[in-house]
Amino acid sequence: MDKYVCNVCGYVYDPAQGDPDSGIKPGTKFEDLPDSWQCPVCGASKADFEKE
Amino acid sequence: MSPVQIAKDIYDIGVNDWNIRDFHGYSVDFGTSYNAFLIVDKKTALIDTVKAEFADQLIENISKIVDPKKIDYVISNHTEMDHSGGLPRVMHRVGEDKPLYCSKMGEKNLSRHFRQKWNYHPVENGEELSLGSKTLTFLETRMLHWPDSMFSYLKEDKILFSSDAFGQHYAGNEKFDDVIGHVIMPHAKKYFANILLLYAPLILKLVEQVTNLKLEINMICPDHGILWRKDPGKIINAYVEWSNQKAKNKAMVIYDTMWHSTEKMADAIVAGLAGQGVAARPYHLRKWNRSDIMTQVLDAKGIIVGSPTLNNGLFPTVSDFLTYMKGLKPKNKIGAAFGSYGWSGESVNLIKNELESMNIEIVDPGIKFQYVPDNDCIEVCIEMGKRIGKLINESTCC
């Protein structure tokens, strides 16, 4: 599973860890994140992320 | 403010803004300063500028040390306009073709503030710039507190130019921690609580990184307020403590009121909390600036919010404060809601939903009362204060 990096703040979404604070379970692929998901650090949208 | 020499060949050439009182909604009772720094070596570097309206004062200060044309490098640690607003005037005087050092995000963000085609030099994290006998290292600190933020570290003098981090809104002629003493700490705490709190996890990571790098720091020079030269460790330790957000045995009862009914409930809840030995105080939202309340939220365990129901909704100042607090992402809090109403009474549930959405644990069903509280209502409010007070005692005792 690919990691994705936020172009705004540099946060890296790691599917192995998910984003538990936003209710995203470990093992969730970036592609499967809901469109409403936001970067947990800066609030940027999914569209601001790029494959690492 | 005249230039202040902070080390050999290094000057603070910033300005005091004595009369500002409202800094985008944050109350600055002692004004603020916009610090900027000049390093004179074989090459001369300017770190940051000031708010646009103070650009002439900055240039005057620079001119007391060197001819502005002699500046070889301009460094922008942070794009926000209280530090970049002076750039057009400064670049005009220094030379429009001089290299402007900033982070990659800095170039992106500065070019969305200023349309001039400056000679941007975006730096890599850790990149060095030799000035002759002194060397600057640039450290990216994204989201502390903007995407463009970076620190500049002067190796030989062990001085960290930390942009907004470790700053305080305070205008004064006391430029150093050892001159002003401990009275600066509440200003530093307020700055943290209102500007940096939401990035607390990043701050802890950064402090760990800096510790691992074994970066020696003799002095920290933020872009606002006093410079930490006697004990830079003190403000770093305070940042770690504030970032950990360990709550004290303390509760805030934050409310607004139309005909004193919600106010009576607030006072009774405070009495109940105080009866349990909890440090508690009512905060009327039109008597306190939201930024002062936020400073107190930082280390409080209990956040109890009250609002009348106005036209089926929250009182506007309560919405204002909840929006503000939510954005700053406080952690480790418990909460409850209360309020008087006339006929529909939506406010208590609206507050509870908002508190839950910011991960504040609702520990009490809350109290809503129609019109003017009677003695029974006051008793119920005192009891709620006691119940929450007990929970606060239990969670903060060990």
PDB file of N, CA, C and O in Angstrom, chain B residues 358-398:
ATOM      1  N   MET B 358     -15.306  18.340  19.296  1.00  0.00           N
ATOM      2  CA  MET B 358     -13.879  18.643  19.533  1.00  0.00           C
ATOM      3  C   MET B 358     -13.289  17.676  20.555  1.00  0.00           C
ATOM      4  O   MET B 358     -12.290  17.986  21.207  1.00  0.00           O
ATOM      5  N   ASN B 359     -13.906  16.503  20.662  1.00  0.00           N
ATOM      6  CA  ASN B 359     -13.404  15.437  21.539  1.00  0.00           C
ATOM      7  C   ASN B 359     -13.329  15.828  23.005  1.00  0.00           C
ATOM      8  O   ASN B 359     -12.469  15.339  23.733  1.00  0.00           O
ATOM      9  N   ILE B 360     -14.206  16.727  23.429  1.00  0.00           N
ATOM     10  CA  ILE B 360     -14.335  17.010  24.857  1.00  0.00           C
ATOM     11  C   ILE B 360     -15.392  16.044  25.378  1.00  0.00           C
ATOM     12  O   ILE B 360     -16.512  15.985  24.844  1.00  0.00           O
ATOM     13  N   GLU B 361     -15.019  15.275  26.374  1.00  0.00           N
ATOM     14  CA  GLU B 361     -15.921  14.233  26.866  1.00  0.00           C
ATOM     15  C   GLU B 361     -17.049  14.858  27.682  1.00  0.00           C
ATOM     16  O   GLU B 361     -16.799  15.545  28.672  1.00  0.00           O
ATOM     17  N   ILE B 362     -18.284  14.620  27.253  1.00  0.00           N
ATOM     18  CA  ILE B 362     -19.443  15.161  27.984  1.00  0.00           C
ATOM     19  C   ILE B 362     -19.699  14.246  29.185  1.00  0.00           C
ATOM     20  O   ILE B 362     -19.966  13.055  29.021  1.00  0.00           O
ATOM     21  N   VAL B 363     -19.599  14.801  30.378  1.00  0.00           N
ATOM     22  CA  VAL B 363     -19.673  13.969  31.580  1.00  0.00           C
ATOM     23  C   VAL B 363     -20.960  14.214  32.374  1.00  0.00           C
ATOM     24  O   VAL B 363     -21.126  13.669  33.456  1.00  0.00           O
ATOM     25  N   ASP B 364     -21.841  15.035  31.840  1.00  0.00           N
ATOM     26  CA  ASP B 364     -23.060  15.333  32.582  1.00  0.00           C
ATOM     27  C   ASP B 364     -24.168  15.633  31.565  1.00  0.00           C
ATOM     28  O   ASP B 364     -23.893  16.212  30.506  1.00  0.00           O
ATOM     29  N   PRO B 365     -25.401  15.229  31.881  1.00  0.00           N
ATOM     30  CA  PRO B 365     -26.482  15.516  30.929  1.00  0.00           C
ATOM     31  C   PRO B 365     -26.692  17.011  30.714  1.00  0.00           C
ATOM     32  O   PRO B 365     -27.266  17.429  29.701  1.00  0.00           O
ATOM     33  N   GLY B 366     -26.248  17.841  31.666  1.00  0.00           N
ATOM     34  CA  GLY B 366     -26.405  19.294  31.506  1.00  0.00           C
ATOM     35  C   GLY B 366     -27.739  19.766  32.061  1.00  0.00           C
ATOM     36  O   GLY B 366     -28.583  18.962  32.469  1.00  0.00           O
ATOM     37  N   ILE B 367     -27.902  21.076  32.078  1.00  0.00           N
ATOM     38  CA  ILE B 367     -29.107  21.653  32.685  1.00  0.00           C
ATOM     39  C   ILE B 367     -29.679  22.717  31.758  1.00  0.00           C
ATOM     40  O   ILE B 367     -28.978  23.660  31.369  1.00  0.00           O
ATOM     41  N   LYS B 368     -30.972  22.566  31.441  1.00  0.00           N
ATOM     42  CA  LYS B 368     -31.634  23.701  30.793  1.00  0.00           C
ATOM     43  C   LYS B 368     -32.843  24.087  31.639  1.00  0.00           C
ATOM     44  O   LYS B 368     -33.536  23.224  32.188  1.00  0.00           O
ATOM     45  N   PHE B 369     -33.056  25.375  31.764  1.00  0.00           N
ATOM     46  CA  PHE B 369     -34.126  25.842  32.647  1.00  0.00           C
ATOM     47  C   PHE B 369     -34.899  26.950  31.949  1.00  0.00           C
ATOM     48  O   PHE B 369     -34.321  27.847  31.346  1.00  0.00           O
ATOM     49  N   GLN B 370     -36.239  26.866  32.073  1.00  0.00           N
ATOM     50  CA  GLN B 370     -37.072  27.860  31.388  1.00  0.00           C
ATOM     51  C   GLN B 370     -37.138  29.149  32.207  1.00  0.00           C
ATOM     52  O   GLN B 370     -37.442  29.132  33.392  1.00  0.00           O
ATOM     53  N   TYR B 371     -36.819  30.227  31.537  1.00  0.00           N
ATOM     54  CA  TYR B 371     -36.837  31.574  32.127  1.00  0.00           C
ATOM     55  C   TYR B 371     -35.916  31.701  33.348  1.00  0.00           C
ATOM     56  O   TYR B 371     -34.789  31.242  33.306  1.00  0.00           O
ATOM     57  N   VAL B 372     -36.385  32.278  34.441  1.00  0.00           N
ATOM     58  CA  VAL B 372     -35.491  32.697  35.532  1.00  0.00           C
ATOM     59  C   VAL B 372     -35.293  31.564  36.549  1.00  0.00           C
ATOM     60  O   VAL B 372     -36.276  31.032  37.078  1.00  0.00           O
ATOM     61  N   PRO B 373     -34.026  31.197  36.813  1.00  0.00           N
ATOM     62  CA  PRO B 373     -33.776  30.089  37.741  1.00  0.00           C
ATOM     63  C   PRO B 373     -34.391  30.346  39.120  1.00  0.00           C
ATOM     64  O   PRO B 373     -34.266  31.441  39.670  1.00  0.00           O
ATOM     65  N   ASP B 374     -35.063  29.326  39.654  1.00  0.00           N
ATOM     66  CA  ASP B 374     -35.550  29.411  41.032  1.00  0.00           C
ATOM     67  C   ASP B 374     -34.531  28.728  41.943  1.00  0.00           C
ATOM     68  O   ASP B 374     -33.490  28.254  41.481  1.00  0.00           O
ATOM     69  N   ASN B 375     -34.851  28.646  43.227  1.00  0.00           N
ATOM     70  CA  ASN B 375     -33.896  28.061  44.168  1.00  0.00           C
ATOM     71  C   ASN B 375     -33.575  26.609  43.825  1.00  0.00           C
ATOM     72  O   ASN B 375     -32.439  26.164  43.976  1.00  0.00           O
ATOM     73  N   ASP B 376     -34.585  25.875  43.355  1.00  0.00           N
ATOM     74  CA  ASP B 376     -34.342  24.475  42.998  1.00  0.00           C
ATOM     75  C   ASP B 376     -33.340  24.382  41.846  1.00  0.00           C
ATOM     76  O   ASP B 376     -32.442  23.535  41.852  1.00  0.00           O
ATOM     77  N   CYS B 377     -33.522  25.253  40.881  1.00  0.00           N
ATOM     78  CA  CYS B 377     -32.598  25.243  39.733  1.00  0.00           C
ATOM     79  C   CYS B 377     -31.178  25.556  40.197  1.00  0.00           C
ATOM     80  O   CYS B 377     -30.214  24.920  39.766  1.00  0.00           O
ATOM     81  N   ILE B 378     -31.081  26.538  41.090  1.00  0.00           N
ATOM     82  CA  ILE B 378     -29.745  26.908  41.596  1.00  0.00           C
ATOM     83  C   ILE B 378     -29.107  25.709  42.302  1.00  0.00           C
ATOM     84  O   ILE B 378     -27.920  25.403  42.103  1.00  0.00           O
ATOM     85  N   GLU B 379     -29.917  24.999  43.096  1.00  0.00           N
ATOM     86  CA  GLU B 379     -29.408  23.798  43.783  1.00  0.00           C
ATOM     87  C   GLU B 379     -28.925  22.756  42.775  1.00  0.00           C
ATOM     88  O   GLU B 379     -27.862  22.154  42.952  1.00  0.00           O
ATOM     89  N   VAL B 380     -29.724  22.564  41.719  1.00  0.00           N
ATOM     90  CA  VAL B 380     -29.357  21.584  40.682  1.00  0.00           C
ATOM     91  C   VAL B 380     -28.027  21.989  40.023  1.00  0.00           C
ATOM     92  O   VAL B 380     -27.167  21.140  39.741  1.00  0.00           O
ATOM     93  N   CYS B 381     -27.865  23.298  39.834  1.00  0.00           N
ATOM     94  CA  CYS B 381     -26.612  23.785  39.226  1.00  0.00           C
ATOM     95  C   CYS B 381     -25.429  23.550  40.165  1.00  0.00           C
ATOM     96  O   CYS B 381     -24.348  23.123  39.729  1.00  0.00           O
ATOM     97  N   ILE B 382     -25.629  23.839  41.445  1.00  0.00           N
ATOM     98  CA  ILE B 382     -24.552  23.603  42.415  1.00  0.00           C
ATOM     99  C   ILE B 382     -24.184  22.111  42.417  1.00  0.00           C
ATOM    100  O   ILE B 382     -22.997  21.747  42.396  1.00  0.00           O
ATOM    101  N   GLU B 383     -25.200  21.271  42.376  1.00  0.00           N
ATOM    102  CA  GLU B 383     -24.958  19.816  42.387  1.00  0.00           C
ATOM    103  C   GLU B 383     -24.169  19.397  41.145  1.00  0.00           C
ATOM    104  O   GLU B 383     -23.268  18.566  41.233  1.00  0.00           O
ATOM    105  N   MET B 384     -24.533  19.961  39.994  1.00  0.00           N
ATOM    106  CA  MET B 384     -23.778  19.608  38.783  1.00  0.00           C
ATOM    107  C   MET B 384     -22.314  20.039  38.950  1.00  0.00           C
ATOM    108  O   MET B 384     -21.391  19.298  38.592  1.00  0.00           O
ATOM    109  N   GLY B 385     -22.109  21.233  39.504  1.00  0.00           N
ATOM    110  CA  GLY B 385     -20.749  21.710  39.750  1.00  0.00           C
ATOM    111  C   GLY B 385     -19.984  20.740  40.648  1.00  0.00           C
ATOM    112  O   GLY B 385     -18.821  20.402  40.384  1.00  0.00           O
ATOM    113  N   LYS B 386     -20.670  20.248  41.675  1.00  0.00           N
ATOM    114  CA  LYS B 386     -20.018  19.304  42.601  1.00  0.00           C
ATOM    115  C   LYS B 386     -19.653  17.999  41.894  1.00  0.00           C
ATOM    116  O   LYS B 386     -18.539  17.494  42.038  1.00  0.00           O
ATOM    117  N   ARG B 387     -20.626  17.466  41.131  1.00  0.00           N
ATOM    118  CA  ARG B 387     -20.377  16.189  40.419  1.00  0.00           C
ATOM    119  C   ARG B 387     -19.176  16.329  39.485  1.00  0.00           C
ATOM    120  O   ARG B 387     -18.279  15.481  39.468  1.00  0.00           O
ATOM    121  N   ILE B 388     -19.161  17.408  38.733  1.00  0.00           N
ATOM    122  CA  ILE B 388     -18.053  17.581  37.779  1.00  0.00           C
ATOM    123  C   ILE B 388     -16.761  17.845  38.560  1.00  0.00           C
ATOM    124  O   ILE B 388     -15.694  17.355  38.183  1.00  0.00           O
ATOM    125  N   GLY B 389     -16.886  18.589  39.657  1.00  0.00           N
ATOM    126  CA  GLY B 389     -15.718  18.855  40.507  1.00  0.00           C
ATOM    127  C   GLY B 389     -15.079  17.562  41.003  1.00  0.00           C
ATOM    128  O   GLY B 389     -13.846  17.411  40.986  1.00  0.00           O
ATOM    129  N   LYS B 390     -15.920  16.614  41.409  1.00  0.00           N
ATOM    130  CA  LYS B 390     -15.388  15.323  41.877  1.00  0.00           C
ATOM    131  C   LYS B 390     -14.630  14.621  40.757  1.00  0.00           C
ATOM    132  O   LYS B 390     -13.541  14.077  40.965  1.00  0.00           O
ATOM    133  N   LEU B 391     -15.225  14.624  39.564  1.00  0.00           N
ATOM    134  CA  LEU B 391     -14.565  13.969  38.420  1.00  0.00           C
ATOM    135  C   LEU B 391     -13.215  14.636  38.120  1.00  0.00           C
ATOM    136  O   LEU B 391     -12.230  13.964  37.802  1.00  0.00           O
ATOM    137  N   ILE B 392     -13.186  15.955  38.237  1.00  0.00           N
ATOM    138  CA  ILE B 392     -11.938  16.677  37.961  1.00  0.00           C
ATOM    139  C   ILE B 392     -10.891  16.301  39.001  1.00  0.00           C
ATOM    140  O   ILE B 392      -9.735  16.016  38.670  1.00  0.00           O
ATOM    141  N   ASN B 393     -11.319  16.253  40.260  1.00  0.00           N
ATOM    142  CA  ASN B 393     -10.388  15.852  41.328  1.00  0.00           C
ATOM    143  C   ASN B 393      -9.809  14.473  41.059  1.00  0.00           C
ATOM    144  O   ASN B 393      -8.605  14.248  41.176  1.00  0.00           O
ATOM    145  N   GLU B 394     -10.705  13.548  40.667  1.00  0.00           N
ATOM    146  CA  GLU B 394     -10.242  12.170  40.433  1.00  0.00           C
ATOM    147  C   GLU B 394      -9.261  12.111  39.274  1.00  0.00           C
ATOM    148  O   GLU B 394      -8.272  11.399  39.338  1.00  0.00           O
ATOM    149  N   SER B 395      -9.532  12.867  38.218  1.00  0.00           N
ATOM    150  CA  SER B 395      -8.674  12.732  37.033  1.00  0.00           C
ATOM    151  C   SER B 395      -7.386  13.541  37.133  1.00  0.00           C
ATOM    152  O   SER B 395      -6.466  13.316  36.359  1.00  0.00           O
ATOM    153  N   THR B 396      -7.333  14.494  38.055  1.00  0.00           N
ATOM    154  CA  THR B 396      -6.105  15.301  38.116  1.00  0.00           C
ATOM    155  C   THR B 396      -5.307  15.067  39.395  1.00  0.00           C
ATOM    156  O   THR B 396      -4.276  15.683  39.599  1.00  0.00           O
ATOM    157  N   CYS B 397      -5.787  14.131  40.249  1.00  0.00           N
ATOM    158  CA  CYS B 397      -5.122  13.985  41.558  1.00  0.00           C
ATOM    159  C   CYS B 397      -3.769  13.294  41.444  1.00  0.00           C
ATOM    160  O   CYS B 397      -2.866  13.546  42.223  1.00  0.00           O
ATOM    161  N   CYS B 398      -3.612  12.357  40.451  1.00  0.00           N
ATOM    162  CA  CYS B 398      -2.335  11.630  40.436  1.00  0.00           C
ATOM    163  C   CYS B 398      -1.616  11.757  39.097  1.00  0.00           C
ATOM    164  O   CYS B 398      -2.160  12.207  38.145  1.00  0.00           O
TER     165      CYS B 398
END
